[in-house]
PDB file of C-alpha atoms in Angstrom:
ATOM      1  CA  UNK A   1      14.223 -22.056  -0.813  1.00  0.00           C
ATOM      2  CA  UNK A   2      12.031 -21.670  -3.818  1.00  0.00           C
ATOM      3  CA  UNK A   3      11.666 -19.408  -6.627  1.00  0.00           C
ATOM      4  CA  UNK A   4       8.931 -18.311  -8.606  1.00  0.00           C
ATOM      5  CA  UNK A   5      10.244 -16.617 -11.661  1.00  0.00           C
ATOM      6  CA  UNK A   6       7.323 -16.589 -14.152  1.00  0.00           C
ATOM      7  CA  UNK A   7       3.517 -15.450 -14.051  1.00  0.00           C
ATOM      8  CA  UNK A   8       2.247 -19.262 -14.403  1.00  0.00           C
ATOM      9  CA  UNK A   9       4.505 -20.009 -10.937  1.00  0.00           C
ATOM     10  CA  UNK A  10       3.007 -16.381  -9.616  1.00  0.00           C
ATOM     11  CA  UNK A  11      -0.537 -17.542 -10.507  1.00  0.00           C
ATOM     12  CA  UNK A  12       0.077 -20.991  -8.933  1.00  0.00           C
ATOM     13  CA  UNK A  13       1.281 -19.442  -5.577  1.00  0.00           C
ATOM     14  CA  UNK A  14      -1.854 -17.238  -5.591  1.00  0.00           C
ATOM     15  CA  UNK A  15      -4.490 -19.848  -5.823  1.00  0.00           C
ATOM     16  CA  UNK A  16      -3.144 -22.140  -3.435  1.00  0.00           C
ATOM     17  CA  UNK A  17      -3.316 -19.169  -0.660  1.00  0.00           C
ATOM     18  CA  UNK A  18      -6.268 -17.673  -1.461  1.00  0.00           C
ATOM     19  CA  UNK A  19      -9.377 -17.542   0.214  1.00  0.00           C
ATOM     20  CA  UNK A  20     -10.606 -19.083   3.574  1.00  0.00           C
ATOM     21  CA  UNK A  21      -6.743 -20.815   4.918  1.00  0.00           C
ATOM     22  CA  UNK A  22      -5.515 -21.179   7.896  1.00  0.00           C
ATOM     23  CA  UNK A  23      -2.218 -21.246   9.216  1.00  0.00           C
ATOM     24  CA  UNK A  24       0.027 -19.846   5.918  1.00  0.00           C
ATOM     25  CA  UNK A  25       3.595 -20.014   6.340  1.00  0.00           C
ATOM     26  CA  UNK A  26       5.678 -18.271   3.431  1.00  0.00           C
ATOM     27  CA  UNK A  27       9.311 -18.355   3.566  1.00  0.00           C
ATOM     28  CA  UNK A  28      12.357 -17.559   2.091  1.00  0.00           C
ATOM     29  CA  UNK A  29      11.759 -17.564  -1.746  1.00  0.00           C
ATOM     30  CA  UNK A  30      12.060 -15.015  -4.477  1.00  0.00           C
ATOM     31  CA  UNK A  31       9.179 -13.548  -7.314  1.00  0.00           C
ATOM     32  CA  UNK A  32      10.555 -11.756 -10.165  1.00  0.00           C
ATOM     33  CA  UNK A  33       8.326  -9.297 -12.390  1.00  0.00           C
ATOM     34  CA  UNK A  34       4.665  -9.883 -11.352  1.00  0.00           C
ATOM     35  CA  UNK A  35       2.364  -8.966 -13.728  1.00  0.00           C
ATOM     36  CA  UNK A  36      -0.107  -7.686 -10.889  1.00  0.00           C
ATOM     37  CA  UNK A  37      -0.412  -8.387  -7.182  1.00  0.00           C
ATOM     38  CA  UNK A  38       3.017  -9.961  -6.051  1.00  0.00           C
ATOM     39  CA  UNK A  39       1.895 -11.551  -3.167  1.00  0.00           C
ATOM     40  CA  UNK A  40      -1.922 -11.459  -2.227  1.00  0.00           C
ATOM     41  CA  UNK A  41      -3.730 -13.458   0.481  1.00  0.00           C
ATOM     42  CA  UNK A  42      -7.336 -12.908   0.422  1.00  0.00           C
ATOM     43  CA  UNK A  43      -9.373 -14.390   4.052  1.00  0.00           C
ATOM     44  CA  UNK A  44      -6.503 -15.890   5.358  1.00  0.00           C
ATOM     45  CA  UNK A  45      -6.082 -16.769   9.579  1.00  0.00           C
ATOM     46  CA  UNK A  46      -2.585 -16.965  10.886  1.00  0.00           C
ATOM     47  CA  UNK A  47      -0.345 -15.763   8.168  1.00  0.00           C
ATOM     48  CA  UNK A  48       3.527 -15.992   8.855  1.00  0.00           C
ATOM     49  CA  UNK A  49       5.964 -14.639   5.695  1.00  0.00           C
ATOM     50  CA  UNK A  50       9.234 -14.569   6.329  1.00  0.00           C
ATOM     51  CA  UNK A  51      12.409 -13.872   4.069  1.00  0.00           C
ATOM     52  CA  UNK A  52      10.512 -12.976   1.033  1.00  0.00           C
ATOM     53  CA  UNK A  53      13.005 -11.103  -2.173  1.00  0.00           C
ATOM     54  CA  UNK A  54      10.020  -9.448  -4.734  1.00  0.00           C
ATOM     55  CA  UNK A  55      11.154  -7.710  -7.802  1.00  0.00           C
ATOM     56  CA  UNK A  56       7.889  -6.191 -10.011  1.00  0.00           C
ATOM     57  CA  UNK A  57       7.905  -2.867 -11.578  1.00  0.00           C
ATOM     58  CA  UNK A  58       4.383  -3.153 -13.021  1.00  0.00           C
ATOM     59  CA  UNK A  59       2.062  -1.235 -12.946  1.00  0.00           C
ATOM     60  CA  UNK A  60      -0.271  -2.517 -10.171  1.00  0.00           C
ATOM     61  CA  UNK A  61       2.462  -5.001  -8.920  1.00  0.00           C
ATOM     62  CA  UNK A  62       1.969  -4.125  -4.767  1.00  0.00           C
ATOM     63  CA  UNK A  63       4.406  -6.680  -2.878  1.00  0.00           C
ATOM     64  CA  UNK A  64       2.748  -8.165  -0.319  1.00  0.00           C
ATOM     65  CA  UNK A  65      -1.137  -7.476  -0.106  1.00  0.00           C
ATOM     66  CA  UNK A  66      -2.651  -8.586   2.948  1.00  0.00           C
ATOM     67  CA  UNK A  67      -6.559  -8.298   2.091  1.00  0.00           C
ATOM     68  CA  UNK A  68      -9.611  -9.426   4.496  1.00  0.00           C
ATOM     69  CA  UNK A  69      -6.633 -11.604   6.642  1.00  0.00           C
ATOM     70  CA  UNK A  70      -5.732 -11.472  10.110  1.00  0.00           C
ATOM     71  CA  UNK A  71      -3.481 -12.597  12.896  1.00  0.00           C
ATOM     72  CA  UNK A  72      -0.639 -11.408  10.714  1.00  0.00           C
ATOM     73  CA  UNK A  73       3.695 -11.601  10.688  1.00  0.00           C
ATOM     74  CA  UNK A  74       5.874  -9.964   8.042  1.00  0.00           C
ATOM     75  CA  UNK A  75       9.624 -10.843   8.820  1.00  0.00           C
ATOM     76  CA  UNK A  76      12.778  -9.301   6.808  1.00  0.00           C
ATOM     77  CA  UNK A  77      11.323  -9.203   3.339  1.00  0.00           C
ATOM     78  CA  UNK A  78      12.901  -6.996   0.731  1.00  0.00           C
ATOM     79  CA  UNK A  79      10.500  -5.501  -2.105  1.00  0.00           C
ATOM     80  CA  UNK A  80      10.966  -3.788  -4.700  1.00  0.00           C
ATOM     81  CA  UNK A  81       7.917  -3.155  -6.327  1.00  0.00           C
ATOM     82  CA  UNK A  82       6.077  -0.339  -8.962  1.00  0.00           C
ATOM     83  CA  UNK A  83       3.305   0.334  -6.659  1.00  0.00           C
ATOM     84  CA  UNK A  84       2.773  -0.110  -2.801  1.00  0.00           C
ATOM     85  CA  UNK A  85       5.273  -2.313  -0.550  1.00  0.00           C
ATOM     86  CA  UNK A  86       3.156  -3.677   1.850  1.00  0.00           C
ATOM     87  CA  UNK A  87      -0.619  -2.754   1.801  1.00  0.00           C
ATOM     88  CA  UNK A  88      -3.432  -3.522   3.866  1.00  0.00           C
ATOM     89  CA  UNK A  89      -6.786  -3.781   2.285  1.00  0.00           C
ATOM     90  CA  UNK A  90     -10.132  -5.187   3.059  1.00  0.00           C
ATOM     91  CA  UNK A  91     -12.623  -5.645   0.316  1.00  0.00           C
ATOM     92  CA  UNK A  92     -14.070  -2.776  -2.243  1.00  0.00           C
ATOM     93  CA  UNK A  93     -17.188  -1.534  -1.293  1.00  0.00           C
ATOM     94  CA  UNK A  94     -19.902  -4.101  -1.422  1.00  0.00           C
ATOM     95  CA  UNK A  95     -17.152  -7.057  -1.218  1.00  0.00           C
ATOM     96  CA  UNK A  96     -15.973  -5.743   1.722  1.00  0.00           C
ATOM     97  CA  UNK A  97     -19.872  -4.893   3.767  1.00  0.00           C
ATOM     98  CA  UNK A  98     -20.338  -8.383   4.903  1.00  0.00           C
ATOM     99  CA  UNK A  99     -19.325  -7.641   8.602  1.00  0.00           C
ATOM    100  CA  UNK A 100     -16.799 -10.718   8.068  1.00  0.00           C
ATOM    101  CA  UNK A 101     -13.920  -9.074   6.131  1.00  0.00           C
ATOM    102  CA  UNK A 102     -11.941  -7.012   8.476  1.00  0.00           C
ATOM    103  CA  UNK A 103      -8.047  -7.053   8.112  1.00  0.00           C
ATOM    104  CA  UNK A 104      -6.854  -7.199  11.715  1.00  0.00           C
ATOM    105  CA  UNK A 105      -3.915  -7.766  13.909  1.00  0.00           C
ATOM    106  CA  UNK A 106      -0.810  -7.219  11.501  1.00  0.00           C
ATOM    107  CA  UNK A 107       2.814  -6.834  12.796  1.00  0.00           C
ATOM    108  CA  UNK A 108       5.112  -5.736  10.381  1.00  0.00           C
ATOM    109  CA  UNK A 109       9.208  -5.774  11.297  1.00  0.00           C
ATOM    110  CA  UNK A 110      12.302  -5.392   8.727  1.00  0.00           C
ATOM    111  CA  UNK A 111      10.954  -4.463   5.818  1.00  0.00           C
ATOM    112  CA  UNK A 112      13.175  -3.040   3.532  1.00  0.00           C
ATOM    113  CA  UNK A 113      11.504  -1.646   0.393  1.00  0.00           C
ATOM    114  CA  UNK A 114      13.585  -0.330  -2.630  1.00  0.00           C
ATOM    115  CA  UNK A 115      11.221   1.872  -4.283  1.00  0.00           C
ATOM    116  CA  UNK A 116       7.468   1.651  -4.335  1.00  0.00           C
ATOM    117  CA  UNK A 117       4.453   3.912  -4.164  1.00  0.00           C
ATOM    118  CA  UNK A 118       4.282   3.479  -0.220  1.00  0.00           C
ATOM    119  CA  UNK A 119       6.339   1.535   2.592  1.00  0.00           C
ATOM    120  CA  UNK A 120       3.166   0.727   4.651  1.00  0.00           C
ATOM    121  CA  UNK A 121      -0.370   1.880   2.661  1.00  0.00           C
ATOM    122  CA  UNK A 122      -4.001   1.268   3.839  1.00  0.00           C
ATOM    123  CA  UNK A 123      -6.714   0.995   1.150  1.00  0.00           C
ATOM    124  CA  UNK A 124      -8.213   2.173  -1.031  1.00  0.00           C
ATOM    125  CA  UNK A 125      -9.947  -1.276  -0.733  1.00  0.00           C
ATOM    126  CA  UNK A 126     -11.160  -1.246   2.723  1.00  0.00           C
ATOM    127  CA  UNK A 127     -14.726  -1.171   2.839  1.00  0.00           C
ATOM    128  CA  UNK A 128     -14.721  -4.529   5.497  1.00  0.00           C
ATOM    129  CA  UNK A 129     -12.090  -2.175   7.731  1.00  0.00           C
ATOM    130  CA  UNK A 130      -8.881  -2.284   8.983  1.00  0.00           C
ATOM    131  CA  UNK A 131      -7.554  -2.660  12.903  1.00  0.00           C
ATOM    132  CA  UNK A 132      -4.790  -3.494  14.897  1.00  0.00           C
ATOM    133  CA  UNK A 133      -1.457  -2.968  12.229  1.00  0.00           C
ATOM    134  CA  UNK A 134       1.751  -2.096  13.415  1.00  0.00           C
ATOM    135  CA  UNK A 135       4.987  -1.817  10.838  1.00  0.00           C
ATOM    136  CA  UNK A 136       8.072  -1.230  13.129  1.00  0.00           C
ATOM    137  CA  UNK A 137      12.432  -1.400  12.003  1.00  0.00           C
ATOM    138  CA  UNK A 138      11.411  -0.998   8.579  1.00  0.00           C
ATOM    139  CA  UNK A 139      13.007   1.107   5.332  1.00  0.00           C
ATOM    140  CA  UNK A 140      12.710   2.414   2.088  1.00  0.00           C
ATOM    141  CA  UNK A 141      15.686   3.173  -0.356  1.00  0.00           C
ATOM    142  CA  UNK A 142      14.867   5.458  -3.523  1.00  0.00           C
ATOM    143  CA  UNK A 143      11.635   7.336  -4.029  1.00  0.00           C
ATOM    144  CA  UNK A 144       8.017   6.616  -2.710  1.00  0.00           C
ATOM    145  CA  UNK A 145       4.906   8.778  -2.519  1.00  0.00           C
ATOM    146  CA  UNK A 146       4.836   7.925   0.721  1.00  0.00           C
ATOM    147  CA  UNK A 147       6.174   6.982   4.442  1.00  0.00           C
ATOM    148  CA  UNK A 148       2.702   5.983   5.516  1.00  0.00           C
ATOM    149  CA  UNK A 149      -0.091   6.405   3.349  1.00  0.00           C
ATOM    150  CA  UNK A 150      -4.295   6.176   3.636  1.00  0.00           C
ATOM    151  CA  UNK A 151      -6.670   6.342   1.005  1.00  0.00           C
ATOM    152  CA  UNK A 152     -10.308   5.944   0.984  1.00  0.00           C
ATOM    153  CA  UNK A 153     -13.288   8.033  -0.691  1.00  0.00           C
ATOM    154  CA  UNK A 154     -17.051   8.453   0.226  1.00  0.00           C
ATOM    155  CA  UNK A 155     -18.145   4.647  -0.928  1.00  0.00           C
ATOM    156  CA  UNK A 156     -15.644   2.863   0.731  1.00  0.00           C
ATOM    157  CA  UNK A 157     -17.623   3.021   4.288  1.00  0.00           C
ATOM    158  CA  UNK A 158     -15.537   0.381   6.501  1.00  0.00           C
ATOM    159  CA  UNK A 159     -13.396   1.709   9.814  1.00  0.00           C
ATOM    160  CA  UNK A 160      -9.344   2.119  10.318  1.00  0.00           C
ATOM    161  CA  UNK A 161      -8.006   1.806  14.469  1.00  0.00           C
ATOM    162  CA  UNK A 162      -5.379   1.781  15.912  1.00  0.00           C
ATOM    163  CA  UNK A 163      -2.269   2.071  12.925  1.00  0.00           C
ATOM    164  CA  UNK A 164       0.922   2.217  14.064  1.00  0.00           C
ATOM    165  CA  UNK A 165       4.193   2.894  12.523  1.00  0.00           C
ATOM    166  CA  UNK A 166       7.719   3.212  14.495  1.00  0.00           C
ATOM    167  CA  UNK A 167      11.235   3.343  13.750  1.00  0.00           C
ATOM    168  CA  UNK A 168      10.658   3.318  10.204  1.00  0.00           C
ATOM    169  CA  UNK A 169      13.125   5.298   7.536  1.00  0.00           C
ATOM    170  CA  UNK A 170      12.273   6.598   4.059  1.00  0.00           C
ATOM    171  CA  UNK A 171      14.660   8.745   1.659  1.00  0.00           C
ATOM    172  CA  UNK A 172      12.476  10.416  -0.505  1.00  0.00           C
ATOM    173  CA  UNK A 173       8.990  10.893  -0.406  1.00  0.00           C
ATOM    174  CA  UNK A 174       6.506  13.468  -1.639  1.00  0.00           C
ATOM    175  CA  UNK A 175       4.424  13.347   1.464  1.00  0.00           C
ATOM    176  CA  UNK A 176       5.850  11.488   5.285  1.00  0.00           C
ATOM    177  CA  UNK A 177       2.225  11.183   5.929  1.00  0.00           C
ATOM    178  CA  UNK A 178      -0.550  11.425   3.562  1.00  0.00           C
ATOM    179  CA  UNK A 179      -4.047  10.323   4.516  1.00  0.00           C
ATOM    180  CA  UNK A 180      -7.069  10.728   1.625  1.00  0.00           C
ATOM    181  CA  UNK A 181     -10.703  10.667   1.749  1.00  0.00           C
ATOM    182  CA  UNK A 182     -10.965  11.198  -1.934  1.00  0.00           C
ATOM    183  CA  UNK A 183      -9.022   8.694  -3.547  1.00  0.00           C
ATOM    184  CA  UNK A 184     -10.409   6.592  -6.282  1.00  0.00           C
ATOM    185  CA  UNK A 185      -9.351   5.086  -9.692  1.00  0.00           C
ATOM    186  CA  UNK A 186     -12.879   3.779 -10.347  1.00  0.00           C
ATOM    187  CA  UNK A 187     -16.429   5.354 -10.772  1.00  0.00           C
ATOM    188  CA  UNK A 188     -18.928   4.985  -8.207  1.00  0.00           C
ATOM    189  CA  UNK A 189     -22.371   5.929  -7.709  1.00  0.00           C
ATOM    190  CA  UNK A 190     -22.722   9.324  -5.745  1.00  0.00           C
ATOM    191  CA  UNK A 191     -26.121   8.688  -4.303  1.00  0.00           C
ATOM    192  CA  UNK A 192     -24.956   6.068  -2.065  1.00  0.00           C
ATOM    193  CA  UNK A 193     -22.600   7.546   0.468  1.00  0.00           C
ATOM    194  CA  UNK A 194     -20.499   5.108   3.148  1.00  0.00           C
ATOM    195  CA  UNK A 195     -17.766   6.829   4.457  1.00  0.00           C
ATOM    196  CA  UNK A 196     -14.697   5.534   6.081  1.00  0.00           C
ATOM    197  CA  UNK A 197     -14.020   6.232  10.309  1.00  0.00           C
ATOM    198  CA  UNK A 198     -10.529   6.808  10.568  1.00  0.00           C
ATOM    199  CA  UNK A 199      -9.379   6.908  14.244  1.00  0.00           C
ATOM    200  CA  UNK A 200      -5.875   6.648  15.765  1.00  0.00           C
ATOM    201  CA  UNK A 201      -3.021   6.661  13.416  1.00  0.00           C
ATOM    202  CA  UNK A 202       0.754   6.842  15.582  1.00  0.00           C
ATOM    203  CA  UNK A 203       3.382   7.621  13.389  1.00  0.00           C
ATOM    204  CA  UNK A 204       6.529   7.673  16.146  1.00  0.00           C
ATOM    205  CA  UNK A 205      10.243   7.930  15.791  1.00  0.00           C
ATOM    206  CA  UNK A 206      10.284   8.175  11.903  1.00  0.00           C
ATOM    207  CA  UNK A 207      12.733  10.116   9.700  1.00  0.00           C
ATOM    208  CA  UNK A 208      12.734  11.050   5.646  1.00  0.00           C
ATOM    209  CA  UNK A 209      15.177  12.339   4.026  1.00  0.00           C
ATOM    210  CA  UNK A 210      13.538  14.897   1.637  1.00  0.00           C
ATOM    211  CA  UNK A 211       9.791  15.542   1.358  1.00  0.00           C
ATOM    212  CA  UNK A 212       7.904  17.501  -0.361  1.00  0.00           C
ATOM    213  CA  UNK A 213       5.162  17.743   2.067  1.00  0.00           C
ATOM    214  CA  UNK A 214       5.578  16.525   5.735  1.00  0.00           C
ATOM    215  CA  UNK A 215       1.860  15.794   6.164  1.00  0.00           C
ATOM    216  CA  UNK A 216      -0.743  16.040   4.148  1.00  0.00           C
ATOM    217  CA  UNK A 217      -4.682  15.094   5.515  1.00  0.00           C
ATOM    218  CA  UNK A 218      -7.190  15.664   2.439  1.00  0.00           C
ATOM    219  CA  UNK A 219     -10.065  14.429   5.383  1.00  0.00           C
ATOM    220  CA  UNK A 220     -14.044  14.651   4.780  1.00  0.00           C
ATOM    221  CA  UNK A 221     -15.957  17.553   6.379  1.00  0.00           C
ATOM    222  CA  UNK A 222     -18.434  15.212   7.296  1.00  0.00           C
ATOM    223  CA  UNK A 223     -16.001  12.373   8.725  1.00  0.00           C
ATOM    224  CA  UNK A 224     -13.172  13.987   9.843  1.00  0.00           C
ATOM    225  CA  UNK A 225     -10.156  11.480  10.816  1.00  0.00           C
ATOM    226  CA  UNK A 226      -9.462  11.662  14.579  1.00  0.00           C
ATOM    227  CA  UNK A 227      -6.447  10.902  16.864  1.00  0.00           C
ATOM    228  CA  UNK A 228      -3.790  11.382  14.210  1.00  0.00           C
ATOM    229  CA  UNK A 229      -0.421  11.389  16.227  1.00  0.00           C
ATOM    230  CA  UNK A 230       2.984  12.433  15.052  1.00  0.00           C
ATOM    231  CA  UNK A 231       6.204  11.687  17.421  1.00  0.00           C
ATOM    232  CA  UNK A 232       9.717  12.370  16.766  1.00  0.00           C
ATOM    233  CA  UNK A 233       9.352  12.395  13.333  1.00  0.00           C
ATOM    234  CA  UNK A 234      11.694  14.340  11.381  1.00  0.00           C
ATOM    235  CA  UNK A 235      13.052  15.045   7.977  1.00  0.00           C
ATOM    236  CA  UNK A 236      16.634  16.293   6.734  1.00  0.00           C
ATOM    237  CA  UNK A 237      14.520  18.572   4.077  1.00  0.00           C
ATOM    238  CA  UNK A 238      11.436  20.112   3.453  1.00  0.00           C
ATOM    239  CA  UNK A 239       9.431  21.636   0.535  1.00  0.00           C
ATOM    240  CA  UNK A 240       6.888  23.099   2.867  1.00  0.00           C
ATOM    241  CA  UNK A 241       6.930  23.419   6.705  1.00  0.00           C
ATOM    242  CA  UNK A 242       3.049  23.917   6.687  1.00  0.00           C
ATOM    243  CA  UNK A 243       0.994  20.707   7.935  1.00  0.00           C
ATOM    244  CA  UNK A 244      -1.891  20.538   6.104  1.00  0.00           C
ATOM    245  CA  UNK A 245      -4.569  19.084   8.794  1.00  0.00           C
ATOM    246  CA  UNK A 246      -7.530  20.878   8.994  1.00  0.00           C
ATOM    247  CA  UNK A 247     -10.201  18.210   8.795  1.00  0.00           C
ATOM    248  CA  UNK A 248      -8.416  16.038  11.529  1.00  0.00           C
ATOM    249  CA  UNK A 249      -9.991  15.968  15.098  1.00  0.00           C
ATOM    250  CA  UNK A 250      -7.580  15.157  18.040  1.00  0.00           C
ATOM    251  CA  UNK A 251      -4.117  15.725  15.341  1.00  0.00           C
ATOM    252  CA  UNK A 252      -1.180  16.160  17.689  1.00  0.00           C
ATOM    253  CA  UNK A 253       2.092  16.313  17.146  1.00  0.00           C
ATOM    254  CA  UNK A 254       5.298  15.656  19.282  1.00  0.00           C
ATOM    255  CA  UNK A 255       8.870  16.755  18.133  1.00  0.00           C
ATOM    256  CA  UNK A 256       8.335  16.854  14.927  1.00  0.00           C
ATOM    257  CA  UNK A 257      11.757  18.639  13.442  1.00  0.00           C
ATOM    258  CA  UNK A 258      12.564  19.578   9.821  1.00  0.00           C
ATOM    259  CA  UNK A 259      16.769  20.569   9.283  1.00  0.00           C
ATOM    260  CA  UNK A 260      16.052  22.309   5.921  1.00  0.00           C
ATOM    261  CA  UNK A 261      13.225  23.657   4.357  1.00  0.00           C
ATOM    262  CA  UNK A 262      13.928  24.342   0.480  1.00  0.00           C
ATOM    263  CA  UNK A 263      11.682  23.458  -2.457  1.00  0.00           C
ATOM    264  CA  UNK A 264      14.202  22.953  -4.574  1.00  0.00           C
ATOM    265  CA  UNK A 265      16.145  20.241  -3.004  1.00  0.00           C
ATOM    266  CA  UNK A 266      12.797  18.429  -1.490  1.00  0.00           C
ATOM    267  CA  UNK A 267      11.374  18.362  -5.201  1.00  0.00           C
ATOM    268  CA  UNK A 268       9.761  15.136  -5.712  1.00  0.00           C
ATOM    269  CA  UNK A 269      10.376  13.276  -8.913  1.00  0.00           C
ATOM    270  CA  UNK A 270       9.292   9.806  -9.792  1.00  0.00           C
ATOM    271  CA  UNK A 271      11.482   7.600 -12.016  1.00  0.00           C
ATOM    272  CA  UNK A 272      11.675   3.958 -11.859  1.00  0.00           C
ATOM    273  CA  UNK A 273      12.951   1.951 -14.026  1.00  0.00           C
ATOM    274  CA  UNK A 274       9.867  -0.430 -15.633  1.00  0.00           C
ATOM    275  CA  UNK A 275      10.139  -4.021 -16.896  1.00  0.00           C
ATOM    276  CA  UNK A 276       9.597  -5.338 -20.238  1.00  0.00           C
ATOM    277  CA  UNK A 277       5.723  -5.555 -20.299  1.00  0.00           C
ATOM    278  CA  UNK A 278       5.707  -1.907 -19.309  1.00  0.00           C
ATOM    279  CA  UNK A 279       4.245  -1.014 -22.586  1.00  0.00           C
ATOM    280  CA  UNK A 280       1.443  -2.965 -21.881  1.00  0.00           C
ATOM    281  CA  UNK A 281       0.252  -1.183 -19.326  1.00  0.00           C
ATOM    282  CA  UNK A 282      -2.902   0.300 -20.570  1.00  0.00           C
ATOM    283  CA  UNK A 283      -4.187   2.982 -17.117  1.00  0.00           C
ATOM    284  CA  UNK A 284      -4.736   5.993 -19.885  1.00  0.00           C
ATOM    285  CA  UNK A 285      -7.656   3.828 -22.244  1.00  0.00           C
ATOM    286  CA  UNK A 286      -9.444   0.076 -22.510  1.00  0.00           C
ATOM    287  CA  UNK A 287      -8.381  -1.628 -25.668  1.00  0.00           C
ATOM    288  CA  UNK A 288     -11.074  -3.025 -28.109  1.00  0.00           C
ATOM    289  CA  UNK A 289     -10.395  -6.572 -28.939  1.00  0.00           C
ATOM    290  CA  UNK A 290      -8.934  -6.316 -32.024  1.00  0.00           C
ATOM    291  CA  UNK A 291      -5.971  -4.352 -30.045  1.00  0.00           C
ATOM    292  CA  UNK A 292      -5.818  -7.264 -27.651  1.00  0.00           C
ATOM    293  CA  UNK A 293      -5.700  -9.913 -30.198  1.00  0.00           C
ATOM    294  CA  UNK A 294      -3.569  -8.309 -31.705  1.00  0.00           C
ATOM    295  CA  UNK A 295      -0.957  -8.436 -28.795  1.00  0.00           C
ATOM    296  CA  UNK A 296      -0.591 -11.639 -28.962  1.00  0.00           C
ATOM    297  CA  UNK A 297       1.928 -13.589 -26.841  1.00  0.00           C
ATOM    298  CA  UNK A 298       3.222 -11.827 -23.832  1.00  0.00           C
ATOM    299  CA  UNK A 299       5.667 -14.332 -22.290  1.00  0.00           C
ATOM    300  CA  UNK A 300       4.343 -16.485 -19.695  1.00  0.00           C
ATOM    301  CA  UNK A 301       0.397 -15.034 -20.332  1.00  0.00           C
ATOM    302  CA  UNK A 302      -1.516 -14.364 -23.197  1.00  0.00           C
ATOM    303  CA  UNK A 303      -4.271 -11.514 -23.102  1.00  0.00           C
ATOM    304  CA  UNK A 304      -7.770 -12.489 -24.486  1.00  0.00           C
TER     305      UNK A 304
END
């Protein structure tokens, strides 16, 4: 097997799957503190990975981001990652409104996540839409925002059908479910409006541990997500027992049990442990460049 330890080996892998291949097989080799994007194939057809062992605490370090690929395998990887495990995405806004950048047919099994911001997360790049995904046998240890998550806002446009998730296992989350039309880290214009059509998300035969919220659907008034399905899905504790889905057409739920509901012992609290460039992470401000020349060196990278 091989192992890609560094970000010139990271940045290496990337490029050579990148853009426009066919028939991608990645096995059985391990990545150790990505500065950004672990693994990332961008318009990729026929994508098998297989055995993969991901370590980044970054901020921004996803694990394996499938974006504008399709006819898709993930296979008994373990992440462990400071942002989402495995994420789905499909172009931002204009990148993605080409009509040939849809992310579609994606089966997910044994995926065992350590702690990350999501096990299985759609968007918030997925203006080119996102179809046919299914993440089934799959786990996450420590503490995650969430099970399943969506997020989108009113410039995304693009359509999500037909997400499932089964037989999947989280221990603590602040929300099982959590599904957003007004997520965005970036500015956009507000005169140009493209919102996203979210219809049929199956979330079956799930457990949490503790949540803080079991479901949580922040939907648009004037594109409300339809066919959201919850069955057999449980949790050991609860902060809340309300489900929050008021902008969903066609919700539904089936057997969904809570044993506890207490605040207190669902409260929510993220703490991972970062790596060394942690300090480098900049989300709060942009540095001039005197402040970036003056960082110098940063192992394997230098900024400029």
């Amino acid at each position: 097997p091989l192992s890609y330890s560094s970000a010139k080996a990271h940045s290496f892998l990337l490029q050579k799957i990148s853009n426009k291949v066919k028939n991608v097989v990645l096995k059985d080799f391990k990545i150790r503190e990505s500065p950004f994007w672990t693994v990332h194939l961008l318009r990729c057809d026929g994508v098998e990975i297989s055995g993969i062992d991901s370590r980044a605490l970054g901020h921004n370090s996803d694990g394996i981001n499938l974006e504008k690929t399709k006819n898709v395998t993930v296979r008994d990887c373990k992440l462990h990652q400071g942002d989402d495990g495995v994420v789905i995405k499909a172009g931002r806004n204009r990148d993605g409104w080409d009509g040939e950048s849809k992310s579609c047919n994606i089966d997910i099994e044994g995926v065992r996540l350590v702690e990350g911001h999501g096990l299985l997360v759609i968007g918030s790049e997925l203006s080119g839409g996102v179809e046919n995904v299914t993440m089934r046998n799959s786990s996450q240890t420590g503490a995650s925002f969430a099970l399943f998550s969506l997020k989108t806002n009113s410039r995304r446009g693009g359509e999500i059908r037909n997400i499932h998730m089964e037989n999947c296992r989280s221990d603590t989350v602040r929300d099982v479910v959590s599904v957003r039309t007004d997520s965005s880290a970036y500015p956009y214009p507000v005169d140009v409006v493209r919102r996203t059509i979210i219809d049929g998300i199956t979330i079956r035969d799930c457990s949490v541990g503790k949540a803080s919220s079991f479901c949580s659907v922040k939907g648009d008034k004037n594109c409300p997500v339809s066919n959201l399905r919850l069955e057999r899905v449980k949790a050991d504790v609860v902060g809340t027992d309300a489900i929050d889905a008021s902008l969903c057409q066609g919700f539904s739920t089936n057997g969904v049990a809570f044993t506890e509901i207490d605040p207190n012992k669902a409260q929510w609290i993220w703490d991972v442990p970062k790596p060394w460039y942690a300090e480098y992470d900049m989300s709060a401000y942009l540095p001039d460049a005197k402040a970036l020349e003056d960082l110098g060196e940063l192992g394997d990278f230098r900024l400029s």
